[in-house]
mmCIF file of C-alpha atoms and ligand atoms in Angstrom:
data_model
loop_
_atom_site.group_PDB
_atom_site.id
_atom_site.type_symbol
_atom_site.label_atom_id
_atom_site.label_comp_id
_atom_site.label_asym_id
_atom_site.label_seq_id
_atom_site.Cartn_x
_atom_site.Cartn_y
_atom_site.Cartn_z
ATOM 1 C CA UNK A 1 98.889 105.180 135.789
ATOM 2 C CA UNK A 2 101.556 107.137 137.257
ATOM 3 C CA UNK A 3 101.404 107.504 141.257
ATOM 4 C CA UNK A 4 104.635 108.356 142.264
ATOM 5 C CA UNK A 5 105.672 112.157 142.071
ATOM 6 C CA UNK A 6 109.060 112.769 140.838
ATOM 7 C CA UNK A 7 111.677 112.309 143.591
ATOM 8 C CA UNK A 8 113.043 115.139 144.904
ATOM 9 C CA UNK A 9 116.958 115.231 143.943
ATOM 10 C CA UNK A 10 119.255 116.571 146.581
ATOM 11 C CA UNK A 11 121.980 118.332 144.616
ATOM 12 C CA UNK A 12 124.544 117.820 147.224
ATOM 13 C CA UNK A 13 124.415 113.888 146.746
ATOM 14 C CA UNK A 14 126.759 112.162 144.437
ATOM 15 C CA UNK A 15 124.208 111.469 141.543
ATOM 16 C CA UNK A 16 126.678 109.020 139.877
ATOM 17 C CA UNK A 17 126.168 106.791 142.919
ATOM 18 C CA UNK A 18 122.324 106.550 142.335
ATOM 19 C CA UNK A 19 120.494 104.496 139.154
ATOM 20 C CA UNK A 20 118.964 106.606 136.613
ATOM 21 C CA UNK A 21 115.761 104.498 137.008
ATOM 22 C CA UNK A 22 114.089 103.802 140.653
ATOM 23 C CA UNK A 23 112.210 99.991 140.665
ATOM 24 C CA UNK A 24 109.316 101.893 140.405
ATOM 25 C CA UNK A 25 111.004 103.537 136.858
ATOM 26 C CA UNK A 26 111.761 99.908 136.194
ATOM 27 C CA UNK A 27 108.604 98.114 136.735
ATOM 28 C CA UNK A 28 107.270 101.007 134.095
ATOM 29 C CA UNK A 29 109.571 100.130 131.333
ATOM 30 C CA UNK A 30 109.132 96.555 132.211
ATOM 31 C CA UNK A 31 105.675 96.908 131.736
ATOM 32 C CA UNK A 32 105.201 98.785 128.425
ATOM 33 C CA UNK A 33 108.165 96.382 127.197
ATOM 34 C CA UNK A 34 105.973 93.527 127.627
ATOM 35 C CA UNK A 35 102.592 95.106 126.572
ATOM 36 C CA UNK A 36 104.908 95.968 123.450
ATOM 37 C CA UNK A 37 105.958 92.750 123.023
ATOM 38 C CA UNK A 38 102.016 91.184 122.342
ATOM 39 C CA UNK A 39 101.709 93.545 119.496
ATOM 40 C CA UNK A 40 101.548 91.766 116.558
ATOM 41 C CA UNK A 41 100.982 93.160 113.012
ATOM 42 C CA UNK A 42 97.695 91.033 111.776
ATOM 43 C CA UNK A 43 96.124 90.041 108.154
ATOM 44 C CA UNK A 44 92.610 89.958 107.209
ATOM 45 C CA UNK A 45 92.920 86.764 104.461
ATOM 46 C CA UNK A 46 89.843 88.161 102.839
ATOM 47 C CA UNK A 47 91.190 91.705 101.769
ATOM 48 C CA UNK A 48 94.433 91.188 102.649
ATOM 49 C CA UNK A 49 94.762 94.320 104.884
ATOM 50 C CA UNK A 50 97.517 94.241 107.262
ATOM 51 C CA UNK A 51 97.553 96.189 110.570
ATOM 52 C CA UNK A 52 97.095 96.062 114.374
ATOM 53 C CA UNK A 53 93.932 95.491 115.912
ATOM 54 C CA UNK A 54 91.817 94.742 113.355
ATOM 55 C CA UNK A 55 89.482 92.521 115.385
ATOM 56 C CA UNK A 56 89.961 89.323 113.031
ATOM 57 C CA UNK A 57 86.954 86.780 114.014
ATOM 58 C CA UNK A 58 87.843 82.697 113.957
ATOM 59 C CA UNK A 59 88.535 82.764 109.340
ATOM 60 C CA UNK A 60 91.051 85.549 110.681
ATOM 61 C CA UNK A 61 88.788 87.927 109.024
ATOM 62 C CA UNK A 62 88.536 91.627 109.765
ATOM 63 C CA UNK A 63 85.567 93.230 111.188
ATOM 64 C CA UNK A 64 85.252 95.533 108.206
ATOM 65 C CA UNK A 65 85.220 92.763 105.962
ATOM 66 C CA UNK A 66 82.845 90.684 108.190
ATOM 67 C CA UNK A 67 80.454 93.944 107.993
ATOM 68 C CA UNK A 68 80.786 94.675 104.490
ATOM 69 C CA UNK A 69 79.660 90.853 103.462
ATOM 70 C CA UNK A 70 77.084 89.949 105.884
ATOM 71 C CA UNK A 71 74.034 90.500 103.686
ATOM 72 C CA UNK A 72 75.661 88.994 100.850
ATOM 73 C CA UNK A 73 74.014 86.268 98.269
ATOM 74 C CA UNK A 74 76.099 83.161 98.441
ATOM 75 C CA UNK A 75 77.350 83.551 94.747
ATOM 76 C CA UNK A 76 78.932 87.318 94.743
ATOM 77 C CA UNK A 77 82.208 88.214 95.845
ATOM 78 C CA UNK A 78 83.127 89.327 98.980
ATOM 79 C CA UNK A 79 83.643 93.032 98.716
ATOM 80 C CA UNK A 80 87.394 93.526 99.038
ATOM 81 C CA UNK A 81 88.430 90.764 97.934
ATOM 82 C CA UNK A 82 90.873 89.726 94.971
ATOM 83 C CA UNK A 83 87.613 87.793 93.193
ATOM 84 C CA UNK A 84 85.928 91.381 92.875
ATOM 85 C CA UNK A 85 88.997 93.020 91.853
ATOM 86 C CA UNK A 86 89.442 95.130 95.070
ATOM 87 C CA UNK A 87 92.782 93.688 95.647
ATOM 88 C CA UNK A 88 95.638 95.602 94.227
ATOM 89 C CA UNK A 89 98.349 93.689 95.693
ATOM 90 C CA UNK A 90 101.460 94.713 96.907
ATOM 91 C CA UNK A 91 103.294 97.962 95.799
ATOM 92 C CA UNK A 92 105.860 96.962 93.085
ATOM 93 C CA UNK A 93 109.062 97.090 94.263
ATOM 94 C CA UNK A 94 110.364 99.333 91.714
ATOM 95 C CA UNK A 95 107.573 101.739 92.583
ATOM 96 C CA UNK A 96 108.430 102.342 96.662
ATOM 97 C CA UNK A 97 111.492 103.106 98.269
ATOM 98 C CA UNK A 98 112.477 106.929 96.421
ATOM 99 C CA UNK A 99 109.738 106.321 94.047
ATOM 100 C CA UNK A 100 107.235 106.529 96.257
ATOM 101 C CA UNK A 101 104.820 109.233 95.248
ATOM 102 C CA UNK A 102 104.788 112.770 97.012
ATOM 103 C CA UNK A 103 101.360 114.147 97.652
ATOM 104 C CA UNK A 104 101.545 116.499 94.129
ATOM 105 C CA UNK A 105 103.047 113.609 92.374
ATOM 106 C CA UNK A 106 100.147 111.990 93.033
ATOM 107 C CA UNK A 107 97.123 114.061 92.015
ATOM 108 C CA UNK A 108 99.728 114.591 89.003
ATOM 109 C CA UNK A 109 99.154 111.579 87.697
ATOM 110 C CA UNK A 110 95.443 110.771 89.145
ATOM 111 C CA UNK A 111 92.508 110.411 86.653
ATOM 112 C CA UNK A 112 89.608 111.861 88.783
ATOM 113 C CA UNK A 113 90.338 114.982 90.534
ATOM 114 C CA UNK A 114 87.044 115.723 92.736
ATOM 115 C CA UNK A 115 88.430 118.103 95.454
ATOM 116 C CA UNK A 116 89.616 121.375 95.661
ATOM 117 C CA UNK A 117 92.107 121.642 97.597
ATOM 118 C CA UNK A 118 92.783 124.824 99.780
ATOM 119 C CA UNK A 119 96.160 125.026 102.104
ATOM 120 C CA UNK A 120 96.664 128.471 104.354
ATOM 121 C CA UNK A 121 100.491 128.334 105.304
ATOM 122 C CA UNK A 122 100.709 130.010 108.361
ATOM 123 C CA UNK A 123 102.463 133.392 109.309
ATOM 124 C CA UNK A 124 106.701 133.221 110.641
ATOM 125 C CA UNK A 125 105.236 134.274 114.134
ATOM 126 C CA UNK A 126 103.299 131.492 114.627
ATOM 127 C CA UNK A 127 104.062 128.188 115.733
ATOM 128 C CA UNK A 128 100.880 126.877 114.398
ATOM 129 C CA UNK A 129 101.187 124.221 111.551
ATOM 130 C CA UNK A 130 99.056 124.865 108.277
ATOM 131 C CA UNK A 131 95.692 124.015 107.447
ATOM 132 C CA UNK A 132 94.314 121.483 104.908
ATOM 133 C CA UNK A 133 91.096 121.923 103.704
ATOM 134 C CA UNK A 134 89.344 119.799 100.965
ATOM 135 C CA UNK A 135 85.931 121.059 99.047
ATOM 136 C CA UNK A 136 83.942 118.706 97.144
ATOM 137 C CA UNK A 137 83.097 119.740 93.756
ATOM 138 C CA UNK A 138 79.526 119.128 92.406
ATOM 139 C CA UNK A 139 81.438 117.447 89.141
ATOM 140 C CA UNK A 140 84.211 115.861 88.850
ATOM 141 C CA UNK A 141 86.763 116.040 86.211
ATOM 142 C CA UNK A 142 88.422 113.351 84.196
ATOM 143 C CA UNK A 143 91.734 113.206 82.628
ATOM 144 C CA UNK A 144 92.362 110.801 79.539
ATOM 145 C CA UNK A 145 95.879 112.860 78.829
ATOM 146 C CA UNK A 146 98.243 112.786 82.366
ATOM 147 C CA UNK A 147 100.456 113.709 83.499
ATOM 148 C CA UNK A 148 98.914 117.411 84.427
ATOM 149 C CA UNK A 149 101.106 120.271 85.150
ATOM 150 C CA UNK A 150 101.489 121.707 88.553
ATOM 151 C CA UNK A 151 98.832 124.768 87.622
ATOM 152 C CA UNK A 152 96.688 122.419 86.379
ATOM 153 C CA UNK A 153 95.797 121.182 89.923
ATOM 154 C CA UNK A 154 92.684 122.372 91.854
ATOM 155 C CA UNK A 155 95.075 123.353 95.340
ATOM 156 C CA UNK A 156 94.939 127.050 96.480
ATOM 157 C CA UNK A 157 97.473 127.984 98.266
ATOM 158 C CA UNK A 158 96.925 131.144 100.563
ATOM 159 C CA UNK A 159 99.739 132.643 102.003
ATOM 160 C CA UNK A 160 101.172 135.861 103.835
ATOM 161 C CA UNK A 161 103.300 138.048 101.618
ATOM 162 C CA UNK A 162 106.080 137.429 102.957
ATOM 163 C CA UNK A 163 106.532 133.588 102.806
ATOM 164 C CA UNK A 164 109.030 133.832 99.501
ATOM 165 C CA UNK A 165 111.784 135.051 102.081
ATOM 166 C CA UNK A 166 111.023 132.871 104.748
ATOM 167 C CA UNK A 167 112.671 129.587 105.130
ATOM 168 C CA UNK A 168 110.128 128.426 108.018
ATOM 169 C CA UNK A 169 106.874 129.102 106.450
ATOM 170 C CA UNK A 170 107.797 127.316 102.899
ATOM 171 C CA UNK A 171 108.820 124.429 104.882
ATOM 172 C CA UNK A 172 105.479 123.623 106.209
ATOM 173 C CA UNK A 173 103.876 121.971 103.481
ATOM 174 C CA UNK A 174 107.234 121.152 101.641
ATOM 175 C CA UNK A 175 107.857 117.520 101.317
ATOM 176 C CA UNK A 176 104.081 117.335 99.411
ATOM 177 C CA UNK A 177 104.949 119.501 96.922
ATOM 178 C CA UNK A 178 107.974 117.790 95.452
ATOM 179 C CA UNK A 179 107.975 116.647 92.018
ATOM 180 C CA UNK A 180 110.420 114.211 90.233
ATOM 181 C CA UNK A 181 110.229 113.600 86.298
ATOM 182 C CA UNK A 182 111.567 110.128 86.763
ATOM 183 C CA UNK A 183 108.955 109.012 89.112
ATOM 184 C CA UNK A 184 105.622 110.673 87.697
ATOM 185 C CA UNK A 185 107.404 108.404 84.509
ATOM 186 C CA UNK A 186 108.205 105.635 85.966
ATOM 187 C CA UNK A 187 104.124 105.216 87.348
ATOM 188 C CA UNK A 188 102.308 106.543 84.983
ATOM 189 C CA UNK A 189 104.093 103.629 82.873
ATOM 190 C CA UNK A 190 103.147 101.318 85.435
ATOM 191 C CA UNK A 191 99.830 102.383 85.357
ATOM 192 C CA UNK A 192 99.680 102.403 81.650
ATOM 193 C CA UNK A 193 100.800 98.785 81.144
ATOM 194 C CA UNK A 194 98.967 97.282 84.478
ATOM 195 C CA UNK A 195 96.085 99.021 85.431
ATOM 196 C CA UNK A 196 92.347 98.949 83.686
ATOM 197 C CA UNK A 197 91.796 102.343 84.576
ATOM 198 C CA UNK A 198 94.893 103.848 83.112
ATOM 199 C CA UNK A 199 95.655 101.388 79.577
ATOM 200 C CA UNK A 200 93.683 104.247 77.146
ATOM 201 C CA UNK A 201 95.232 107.142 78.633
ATOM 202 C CA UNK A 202 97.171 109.585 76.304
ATOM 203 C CA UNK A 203 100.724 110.263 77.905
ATOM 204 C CA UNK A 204 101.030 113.741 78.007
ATOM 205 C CA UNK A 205 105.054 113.637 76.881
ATOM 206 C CA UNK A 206 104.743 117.934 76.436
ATOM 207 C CA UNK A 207 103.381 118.025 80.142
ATOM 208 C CA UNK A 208 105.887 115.184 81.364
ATOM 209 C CA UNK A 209 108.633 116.834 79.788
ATOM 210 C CA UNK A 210 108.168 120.314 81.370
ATOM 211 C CA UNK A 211 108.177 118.729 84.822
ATOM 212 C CA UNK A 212 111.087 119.296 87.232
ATOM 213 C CA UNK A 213 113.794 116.850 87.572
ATOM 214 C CA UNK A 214 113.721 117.536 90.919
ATOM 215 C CA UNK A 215 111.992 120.628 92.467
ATOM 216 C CA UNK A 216 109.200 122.179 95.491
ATOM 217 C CA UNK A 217 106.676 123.595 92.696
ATOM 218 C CA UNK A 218 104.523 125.188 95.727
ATOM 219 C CA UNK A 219 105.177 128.409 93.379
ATOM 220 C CA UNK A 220 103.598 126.848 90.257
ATOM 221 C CA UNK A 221 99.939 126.626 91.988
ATOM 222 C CA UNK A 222 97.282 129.028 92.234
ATOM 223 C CA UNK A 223 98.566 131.246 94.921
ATOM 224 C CA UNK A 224 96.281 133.632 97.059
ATOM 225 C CA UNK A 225 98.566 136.369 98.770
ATOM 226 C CA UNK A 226 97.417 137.595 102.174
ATOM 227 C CA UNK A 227 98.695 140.489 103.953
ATOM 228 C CA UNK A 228 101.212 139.369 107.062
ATOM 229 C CA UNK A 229 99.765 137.785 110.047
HETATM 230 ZN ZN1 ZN B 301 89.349 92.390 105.628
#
């Protein structure tokens, strides 16, 4: 906790002779340094999660694990583990870095789409962020021919009427809508050749094809115009 109130600066003084940081500044930063310092990323060795705090008992297992197996019979697999195939492993390496997926990307190339997905971008006046909001539908659907197009996705967007002109407002959910031919490719290949849930899948080469090299296709989805805030 803070006790000290900011020191009143005299601005007749020569501030160059003073230190930016009082000993009581000092003591701070010596503090957090060292409360940084006993941070340590951790490993559950039972699903393999890493992260900070994750309350490994004595096996350096994490307390979701240790909850998720206590009622277990001796001869099942532990729930996350490798043994019942809840262990995906590590990401690739040729799938992170600029391949990593964008949030559109994504649901491009996902075989169960269960949400819809409504957005409300926010009027220029505003400094409020948008809004996320994500509806359960009573059935599923399932794709067996991916990648989907950009209008194929369940994600409304609502926005005011004037968001075409305005820089600010189509920045706000941006970055997710990005789509890159090379990368929906390059996983859905992956995914083809590697993963159980993916090896019958059609490739859609129309739908892959008609993808953006490299575009924001926030204009491609079903759009909802509003009248200006
Ligand atoms: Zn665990």
């Amino acid at each position: 906790m803070l006790e000290e109130t900011n020191p009143v600066i005299d601005p007749t003084s020569d501030l160059s002779e003073q230190p930016a940081l009082n000993e009581q500044d000092w003591a701070y930063l010596q503090a957090f340094h060292e409360r940084m310092e006993k941070e340590h990323m951790e490993q559950c060795t039972r699903c393999n999660k890493k992260w900070y705090n994750l309350a490994l008992n004595q096996d350096h297992v994490c307390y979701v694990c240790v909850k998720a197996d206590k009622d277990l019979d001796t001869d099942t697999p532990f729930q996350f583990s490798a043994n019942n195939e809840m262990d995906p492993g590590p990401v690739p390496t040729q799938l992170t870095g600029e391949y990593a997926l964008t949030q559109v990307e994504e649901m491009l190339i996902a075989r169960v789409h269960c949400f819809m997905e409504v957005r409300q971008v926010r009027g220029s006046q505003f400094r409020y962020r948008g809004h996320v909001v994500n509806f359960l539908n009573n059935t599923g659907k399932v794709y067996d021919r991916l990648p989907l197009l950009p209008s194929d996705l369940d994600i409304i967007i609502i926005r005011p009427a004037g968001y075409k002109r305005d820089p600010k407002m189509r920045k706000q959910f941006r970055k997710d809508f990005r789509v890159r031919k090379h990368v929906v490719r390059r996983w859905l290949e992956h995914l083809k050749q590697h993963h159980e849930g993916y090896r019958t899948i059609d490739v859609a080469w129309d739908n892959l094809d008609a993808l953006p090299d490299d575009a924001f296709v926030d204009n491609e989805l079903i759009i909802h115009e509003i009248a200006d805030e």
